Tab-separated table of C-alpha atoms in Angstrom:
chain	number	residue	atom	x	y	z
A	1	UNK	CA	8.931	11.701	26.557
A	2	UNK	CA	6.763	12.837	23.688
A	3	UNK	CA	9.769	13.213	21.322
A	4	UNK	CA	10.989	9.544	22.449
A	5	UNK	CA	7.289	8.077	21.548
A	6	UNK	CA	7.469	9.821	18.353
A	7	UNK	CA	10.919	8.489	17.543
A	8	UNK	CA	9.495	4.877	18.679
A	9	UNK	CA	6.572	5.089	16.779
A	10	UNK	CA	8.375	5.908	13.384
A	11	UNK	CA	11.448	3.552	14.168
A	12	UNK	CA	9.749	0.507	12.448
A	13	UNK	CA	9.239	2.259	9.126
A	14	UNK	CA	12.359	4.356	9.048
A	15	UNK	CA	16.149	3.673	9.510
A	16	UNK	CA	16.406	7.024	11.315
A	17	UNK	CA	19.909	7.149	10.663
A	18	UNK	CA	21.048	10.934	12.113
A	19	UNK	CA	23.582	11.720	9.162
A	20	UNK	CA	20.306	11.061	6.672
A	21	UNK	CA	17.830	13.310	8.657
A	22	UNK	CA	17.184	16.642	8.872
A	23	UNK	CA	17.807	18.534	11.835
A	24	UNK	CA	15.623	20.638	14.139
A	25	UNK	CA	17.579	22.677	16.899
A	26	UNK	CA	20.365	20.285	16.560
A	27	UNK	CA	18.073	17.002	16.874
A	28	UNK	CA	17.467	15.164	14.280
A	29	UNK	CA	13.928	14.234	13.084
A	30	UNK	CA	12.027	11.029	13.607
A	31	UNK	CA	12.271	10.381	10.111
A	32	UNK	CA	15.176	10.447	7.295
A	33	UNK	CA	15.259	13.225	4.512
A	34	UNK	CA	13.600	10.633	1.929
A	35	UNK	CA	10.708	9.816	4.384
A	36	UNK	CA	10.153	13.523	5.004
A	37	UNK	CA	9.764	14.050	1.304
A	38	UNK	CA	7.302	11.470	1.160
A	39	UNK	CA	5.220	12.441	3.878
A	40	UNK	CA	5.666	16.174	2.988
A	41	UNK	CA	4.272	14.976	-0.567
A	42	UNK	CA	1.366	13.592	0.988
A	43	UNK	CA	0.569	16.489	2.654
A	44	UNK	CA	0.980	18.784	-0.228
A	45	UNK	CA	-0.820	16.651	-2.478
A	46	UNK	CA	-3.711	16.157	-0.197
A	47	UNK	CA	-4.139	19.957	-0.018
A	48	UNK	CA	-4.574	20.306	-3.665
A	49	UNK	CA	-8.035	20.665	-4.815
A	50	UNK	CA	-9.778	17.835	-6.605
A	51	UNK	CA	-10.377	19.996	-9.929
A	52	UNK	CA	-6.562	20.549	-9.989
A	53	UNK	CA	-5.959	16.832	-9.882
A	54	UNK	CA	-6.453	15.419	-13.080
A	55	UNK	CA	-6.185	11.746	-13.668
A	56	UNK	CA	-5.155	10.426	-17.316
A	57	UNK	CA	-7.822	8.480	-18.738
A	58	UNK	CA	-5.818	6.256	-20.357
A	59	UNK	CA	-3.907	3.455	-18.235
A	60	UNK	CA	-0.812	3.584	-19.828
A	61	UNK	CA	-0.351	7.486	-19.093
A	62	UNK	CA	-1.115	6.515	-15.589
A	63	UNK	CA	1.425	3.858	-15.380
A	64	UNK	CA	3.829	6.154	-16.944
A	65	UNK	CA	3.244	8.768	-14.508
A	66	UNK	CA	3.654	6.115	-11.729
A	67	UNK	CA	6.680	4.736	-13.027
A	68	UNK	CA	8.421	7.830	-13.333
A	69	UNK	CA	8.154	8.829	-9.801
A	70	UNK	CA	8.752	5.667	-8.675
A	71	UNK	CA	11.699	5.105	-10.625
A	72	UNK	CA	13.362	8.415	-9.662
A	73	UNK	CA	12.987	7.356	-6.067
A	74	UNK	CA	13.933	3.792	-6.423
A	75	UNK	CA	17.198	4.507	-8.580
A	76	UNK	CA	18.361	7.282	-6.149
A	77	UNK	CA	17.755	5.098	-3.232
A	78	UNK	CA	19.445	1.788	-5.098
A	79	UNK	CA	22.295	3.930	-6.722
A	80	UNK	CA	23.294	5.439	-3.374
A	81	UNK	CA	22.851	1.972	-1.279
A	82	UNK	CA	24.339	0.124	-3.837
A	83	UNK	CA	27.305	1.851	-5.649
A	84	UNK	CA	27.885	4.708	-3.121
A	85	UNK	CA	26.587	7.247	-5.670
A	86	UNK	CA	27.080	10.851	-3.581
A	87	UNK	CA	23.185	11.692	-3.590
A	88	UNK	CA	22.630	14.899	-1.604
A	89	UNK	CA	20.009	15.699	0.905
A	90	UNK	CA	18.319	17.953	-1.446
A	91	UNK	CA	17.941	15.086	-4.134
A	92	UNK	CA	16.711	12.514	-1.168
A	93	UNK	CA	14.050	14.901	-0.457
A	94	UNK	CA	12.833	15.889	-3.783
A	95	UNK	CA	12.574	12.508	-5.167
A	96	UNK	CA	10.485	11.676	-1.790
A	97	UNK	CA	8.562	14.636	-2.232
A	98	UNK	CA	7.596	13.640	-6.143
A	99	UNK	CA	6.738	10.452	-4.894
A	100	UNK	CA	4.750	11.487	-2.138
A	101	UNK	CA	2.635	13.874	-4.249
A	102	UNK	CA	2.040	10.840	-6.500
A	103	UNK	CA	0.702	8.693	-3.500
A	104	UNK	CA	-1.580	11.489	-2.614
A	105	UNK	CA	-2.869	11.649	-6.137
A	106	UNK	CA	-3.469	8.343	-6.258
A	107	UNK	CA	-5.107	7.987	-2.763
A	108	UNK	CA	-7.377	10.715	-3.369
A	109	UNK	CA	-8.511	9.349	-6.682
A	110	UNK	CA	-8.921	5.966	-5.037
A	111	UNK	CA	-10.661	6.795	-2.086
A	112	UNK	CA	-12.893	8.817	-4.031
A	113	UNK	CA	-13.908	5.858	-6.450
A	114	UNK	CA	-14.269	3.834	-3.214
A	115	UNK	CA	-16.211	5.982	-1.472
A	116	UNK	CA	-18.713	6.602	-4.411
A	117	UNK	CA	-18.673	3.021	-5.425
A	118	UNK	CA	-18.692	3.556	-9.017
A	119	UNK	CA	-16.640	3.196	-12.359
A	120	UNK	CA	-13.360	5.258	-12.790
A	121	UNK	CA	-14.017	8.746	-12.948
A	122	UNK	CA	-12.518	11.893	-14.602
A	123	UNK	CA	-12.298	15.398	-13.154
A	124	UNK	CA	-14.112	17.867	-15.393
A	125	UNK	CA	-12.689	21.294	-15.723
A	126	UNK	CA	-15.262	22.818	-13.779
A	127	UNK	CA	-14.600	20.487	-10.555
A	128	UNK	CA	-17.205	17.980	-11.160
A	129	UNK	CA	-16.172	14.110	-11.089
A	130	UNK	CA	-17.935	12.434	-13.980
A	131	UNK	CA	-18.267	8.552	-14.509
A	132	UNK	CA	-16.375	6.634	-16.857
A	133	UNK	CA	-15.996	8.953	-19.702
A	134	UNK	CA	-12.189	9.779	-21.579
A	135	UNK	CA	-10.953	13.257	-21.923
B	1	UNK	CA	-15.549	-7.299	-8.598
B	2	UNK	CA	-17.071	-9.846	-6.006
B	3	UNK	CA	-15.935	-10.383	-2.631
B	4	UNK	CA	-14.116	-13.596	-3.579
B	5	UNK	CA	-11.830	-12.135	-6.292
B	6	UNK	CA	-10.865	-9.346	-3.559
B	7	UNK	CA	-10.470	-11.613	-0.385
B	8	UNK	CA	-8.171	-14.625	-2.256
B	9	UNK	CA	-5.106	-12.103	-3.565
B	10	UNK	CA	-5.222	-10.189	-0.056
B	11	UNK	CA	-4.929	-13.504	1.806
B	12	UNK	CA	-2.345	-14.903	-0.457
B	13	UNK	CA	0.096	-11.243	-0.151
B	14	UNK	CA	-1.253	-10.913	3.445
B	15	UNK	CA	0.153	-14.379	4.317
B	16	UNK	CA	3.421	-13.999	2.488
B	17	UNK	CA	4.057	-10.700	3.675
B	18	UNK	CA	3.340	-11.260	7.332
B	19	UNK	CA	5.506	-14.410	7.323
B	20	UNK	CA	8.336	-12.565	5.586
B	21	UNK	CA	8.048	-9.453	7.776
B	22	UNK	CA	8.163	-11.572	11.252
B	23	UNK	CA	11.335	-13.302	9.939
B	24	UNK	CA	14.205	-12.198	12.312
B	25	UNK	CA	16.890	-10.605	9.295
B	26	UNK	CA	14.361	-10.415	6.335
B	27	UNK	CA	11.973	-8.591	8.348
B	28	UNK	CA	14.405	-5.530	8.903
B	29	UNK	CA	13.643	-4.723	4.992
B	30	UNK	CA	10.431	-3.066	6.256
B	31	UNK	CA	13.027	-0.190	7.884
B	32	UNK	CA	12.949	0.888	4.257
B	33	UNK	CA	9.874	3.128	4.043
B	34	UNK	CA	8.181	-0.587	4.907
B	35	UNK	CA	9.229	-2.196	1.783
B	36	UNK	CA	7.472	-5.356	2.399
B	37	UNK	CA	4.279	-3.900	3.167
B	38	UNK	CA	4.487	-1.875	0.024
B	39	UNK	CA	5.374	-4.669	-1.758
B	40	UNK	CA	2.468	-6.646	-0.201
B	41	UNK	CA	0.127	-4.244	-1.611
B	42	UNK	CA	1.546	-4.366	-5.012
B	43	UNK	CA	1.193	-7.891	-5.173
B	44	UNK	CA	-2.135	-8.146	-3.962
B	45	UNK	CA	-3.252	-5.658	-6.737
B	46	UNK	CA	-1.364	-7.755	-9.362
B	47	UNK	CA	-3.340	-10.862	-8.253
B	48	UNK	CA	-6.291	-9.085	-8.314
B	49	UNK	CA	-5.789	-7.520	-11.784
B	50	UNK	CA	-5.313	-11.100	-13.033
B	51	UNK	CA	-8.174	-12.764	-11.375
B	52	UNK	CA	-10.924	-10.281	-11.973
B	53	UNK	CA	-12.372	-10.129	-15.604
B	54	UNK	CA	-13.452	-6.464	-15.303
B	55	UNK	CA	-10.972	-3.635	-15.113
B	56	UNK	CA	-9.875	-3.051	-11.424
B	57	UNK	CA	-10.346	0.659	-10.364
B	58	UNK	CA	-7.507	2.341	-8.130
B	59	UNK	CA	-10.369	2.436	-5.171
B	60	UNK	CA	-10.460	-1.290	-5.524
B	61	UNK	CA	-6.601	-1.339	-5.431
B	62	UNK	CA	-6.862	0.470	-2.175
B	63	UNK	CA	-9.310	-1.846	-0.757
B	64	UNK	CA	-7.397	-4.797	-1.628
B	65	UNK	CA	-4.129	-3.315	-0.613
B	66	UNK	CA	-5.808	-2.343	2.959
B	67	UNK	CA	-7.030	-5.905	3.554
B	68	UNK	CA	-3.961	-7.477	2.560
B	69	UNK	CA	-2.142	-5.036	5.141
B	70	UNK	CA	-4.727	-5.970	7.905
B	71	UNK	CA	-4.044	-9.772	7.127
B	72	UNK	CA	0.004	-9.056	6.928
B	73	UNK	CA	-0.197	-7.575	10.478
B	74	UNK	CA	-2.302	-10.199	12.100
B	75	UNK	CA	-0.024	-13.007	10.342
B	76	UNK	CA	3.021	-11.079	11.310
B	77	UNK	CA	2.137	-11.201	15.044
B	78	UNK	CA	1.016	-14.480	15.376
B	79	UNK	CA	4.167	-15.425	13.462
B	80	UNK	CA	6.091	-13.688	15.830
B	81	UNK	CA	5.126	-15.969	18.919
B	82	UNK	CA	6.641	-19.088	17.846
B	83	UNK	CA	9.741	-16.989	16.260
B	84	UNK	CA	10.228	-15.656	19.919
B	85	UNK	CA	9.714	-18.825	21.516
B	86	UNK	CA	12.591	-20.461	19.326
B	87	UNK	CA	14.707	-17.401	20.042
B	88	UNK	CA	14.100	-17.661	23.622
B	89	UNK	CA	15.264	-21.231	23.498
B	90	UNK	CA	18.518	-19.752	22.202
B	91	UNK	CA	18.677	-16.873	24.648
B	92	UNK	CA	17.217	-14.192	22.663
B	93	UNK	CA	13.847	-13.898	23.987
B	94	UNK	CA	11.158	-10.983	23.660
B	95	UNK	CA	12.889	-9.107	26.746
B	96	UNK	CA	16.420	-9.412	25.004
B	97	UNK	CA	15.146	-8.390	21.776
B	98	UNK	CA	13.385	-5.390	23.157
B	99	UNK	CA	16.654	-4.421	24.611
B	100	UNK	CA	18.386	-4.830	21.385
B	101	UNK	CA	15.780	-2.805	19.540
B	102	UNK	CA	15.552	0.009	22.076
B	103	UNK	CA	19.707	-0.001	21.716
B	104	UNK	CA	19.313	0.196	18.043
B	105	UNK	CA	16.795	3.234	17.945
B	106	UNK	CA	19.459	5.927	17.408
B	107	UNK	CA	17.673	9.002	18.124
B	108	UNK	CA	16.040	7.861	21.432
B	109	UNK	CA	16.903	10.033	24.350
B	110	UNK	CA	18.761	8.124	27.233
B	111	UNK	CA	16.069	8.944	29.934
B	112	UNK	CA	13.412	7.523	27.636
B	113	UNK	CA	15.130	4.539	26.798
B	114	UNK	CA	16.244	3.710	30.302
B	115	UNK	CA	12.566	4.482	31.246
B	116	UNK	CA	11.471	1.937	28.330
B	117	UNK	CA	13.936	-0.831	29.362
B	118	UNK	CA	12.601	-0.778	33.004
B	119	UNK	CA	9.201	-1.008	31.877
B	120	UNK	CA	9.626	-3.872	28.949
B	121	UNK	CA	12.837	-5.494	29.792
B	122	UNK	CA	13.299	-5.894	33.558
B	123	UNK	CA	9.714	-6.412	33.823
B	124	UNK	CA	9.672	-9.603	32.052
B	125	UNK	CA	5.941	-10.590	31.989
B	126	UNK	CA	5.317	-7.294	29.802
B	127	UNK	CA	6.984	-8.555	27.153
B	128	UNK	CA	3.672	-10.293	25.927
B	129	UNK	CA	2.216	-7.000	26.020
B	130	UNK	CA	4.732	-5.433	24.076
B	131	UNK	CA	4.285	-7.757	21.382
B	132	UNK	CA	0.306	-7.289	21.390
B	133	UNK	CA	0.432	-3.488	21.337
B	134	UNK	CA	3.174	-3.786	18.313
B	135	UNK	CA	0.589	-5.981	16.506
B	136	UNK	CA	-2.204	-3.450	17.277
B	137	UNK	CA	0.361	-0.434	16.067
B	138	UNK	CA	1.011	-2.871	12.708
B	139	UNK	CA	-2.415	-3.387	12.170
B	140	UNK	CA	-2.699	0.759	11.481
B	141	UNK	CA	0.461	1.060	9.842
B	142	UNK	CA	0.319	-2.000	7.343
B	143	UNK	CA	-3.129	-1.311	6.412
B	144	UNK	CA	-2.376	2.176	5.808
B	145	UNK	CA	0.980	1.699	3.785
B	146	UNK	CA	-0.247	-1.341	2.160
B	147	UNK	CA	-3.221	0.182	0.667
B	148	UNK	CA	-0.831	2.777	-1.196
B	149	UNK	CA	0.807	-0.041	-2.449
B	150	UNK	CA	-2.558	-1.349	-3.607
B	151	UNK	CA	-3.191	1.919	-5.411
B	152	UNK	CA	0.430	1.835	-6.940
B	153	UNK	CA	0.150	-2.064	-8.001
B	154	UNK	CA	-3.332	-1.281	-9.840
B	155	UNK	CA	-1.848	1.770	-11.519
B	156	UNK	CA	1.070	-0.433	-12.468
B	157	UNK	CA	-0.600	-3.301	-13.951
B	158	UNK	CA	-4.002	-2.859	-15.042
B	159	UNK	CA	-3.773	-1.996	-18.673
B	160	UNK	CA	-7.584	-2.492	-19.398
B	161	UNK	CA	-9.391	0.801	-20.086
B	162	UNK	CA	-11.723	1.858	-17.161
B	163	UNK	CA	-15.156	-0.159	-17.434
B	164	UNK	CA	-13.768	-2.781	-19.459
B	165	UNK	CA	-14.985	-6.024	-19.328
B	166	UNK	CA	-13.391	-9.238	-20.917
B	167	UNK	CA	-16.067	-11.322	-19.743
B	168	UNK	CA	-18.239	-12.861	-22.637
B	169	UNK	CA	-21.678	-11.270	-22.926
B	170	UNK	CA	-24.578	-13.063	-21.224
B	171	UNK	CA	-25.810	-15.650	-23.016
B	172	UNK	CA	-29.244	-15.028	-25.012
B	173	UNK	CA	-31.764	-17.182	-26.535
B	174	UNK	CA	-31.217	-17.983	-30.191
B	175	UNK	CA	-33.849	-19.942	-32.130
B	176	UNK	CA	-32.044	-23.000	-34.133
B	177	UNK	CA	-31.592	-21.856	-37.834
B	178	UNK	CA	-33.029	-24.890	-39.657
B	179	UNK	CA	-35.672	-25.535	-37.576
B	180	UNK	CA	-38.927	-26.502	-39.728
B	181	UNK	CA	-41.616	-23.613	-40.046
B	182	UNK	CA	-44.654	-24.354	-37.697
B	183	UNK	CA	-47.772	-26.074	-39.399
B	184	UNK	CA	-50.532	-23.897	-40.413
B	185	UNK	CA	-53.445	-23.418	-37.574
B	186	UNK	CA	-56.516	-25.913	-38.267
B	187	UNK	CA	-59.134	-24.225	-40.117
B	188	UNK	CA	-62.559	-24.217	-39.103
B	189	UNK	CA	-64.576	-26.433	-41.245
B	190	UNK	CA	-67.936	-24.029	-41.194
B	191	UNK	CA	-65.835	-21.282	-42.595
B	192	UNK	CA	-65.760	-21.029	-46.356
B	193	UNK	CA	-62.613	-19.507	-47.641
């Protein structure tokens, strides 16, 4: 019963194709390999202490990082769906993992700014969060 | 960023994504990591960046994305009702759709499938309850995922440095240039210079 509910819960957000999902005791996971990577990346990224997550001070550098991680996932997904490019489960998982870590990074910094209600902050080497400045 | 600047983009993006997600064929794109919902968050952030004279922060992007996702969930649920009525007219009502949806979930164990079918499909009146339950679930899922889309949108489209403000500085009083000097104060007649 709980397994069925978990499958049902994730069904609107993932195709859940068994051949694209990891297996646990012969049963496919509730989400595909790429989504597993994304959720795993979100978990790993949120466990990294704030002092280790440095936010690029310049918007162009921040955009380049986001484009890199989004581009890796989007290229892998688009190539495999449109051209039948033989991507491996590992590649799907890794591109999802990198995307998830990037999402966690944006989420942590965004929430820190949102809660603090202040201007964009930069993490100092000692872990303190300063407002505004550049590194 | 004032509330107006935050609310308008969230409403526009939320309504667009809600309508697209409720459509029978186009809505299926949400199966790919909630593509419509993430796109809605990105769109809301893009509109905010365009509308706001000051640099939009990641936190504001999360906020506008969350709001857009909530609007999208409400619009999606509300828009689903007339779509379902239209489909019922064609012999494809909520109950039939739930039945088809249950068949399409590949990993659902057969006993769970039968149980869900007996509750939601055979008990026809519960179709509306299912619609409302799905709406509540969408409110959470769409909000969270669109929030992430908002952060991605700000990171992609905000090119101004943090704290930058493109608004003109507040007007201060400046005396006119060719103003004649004031007349000298009247001298006291009893005072000898």
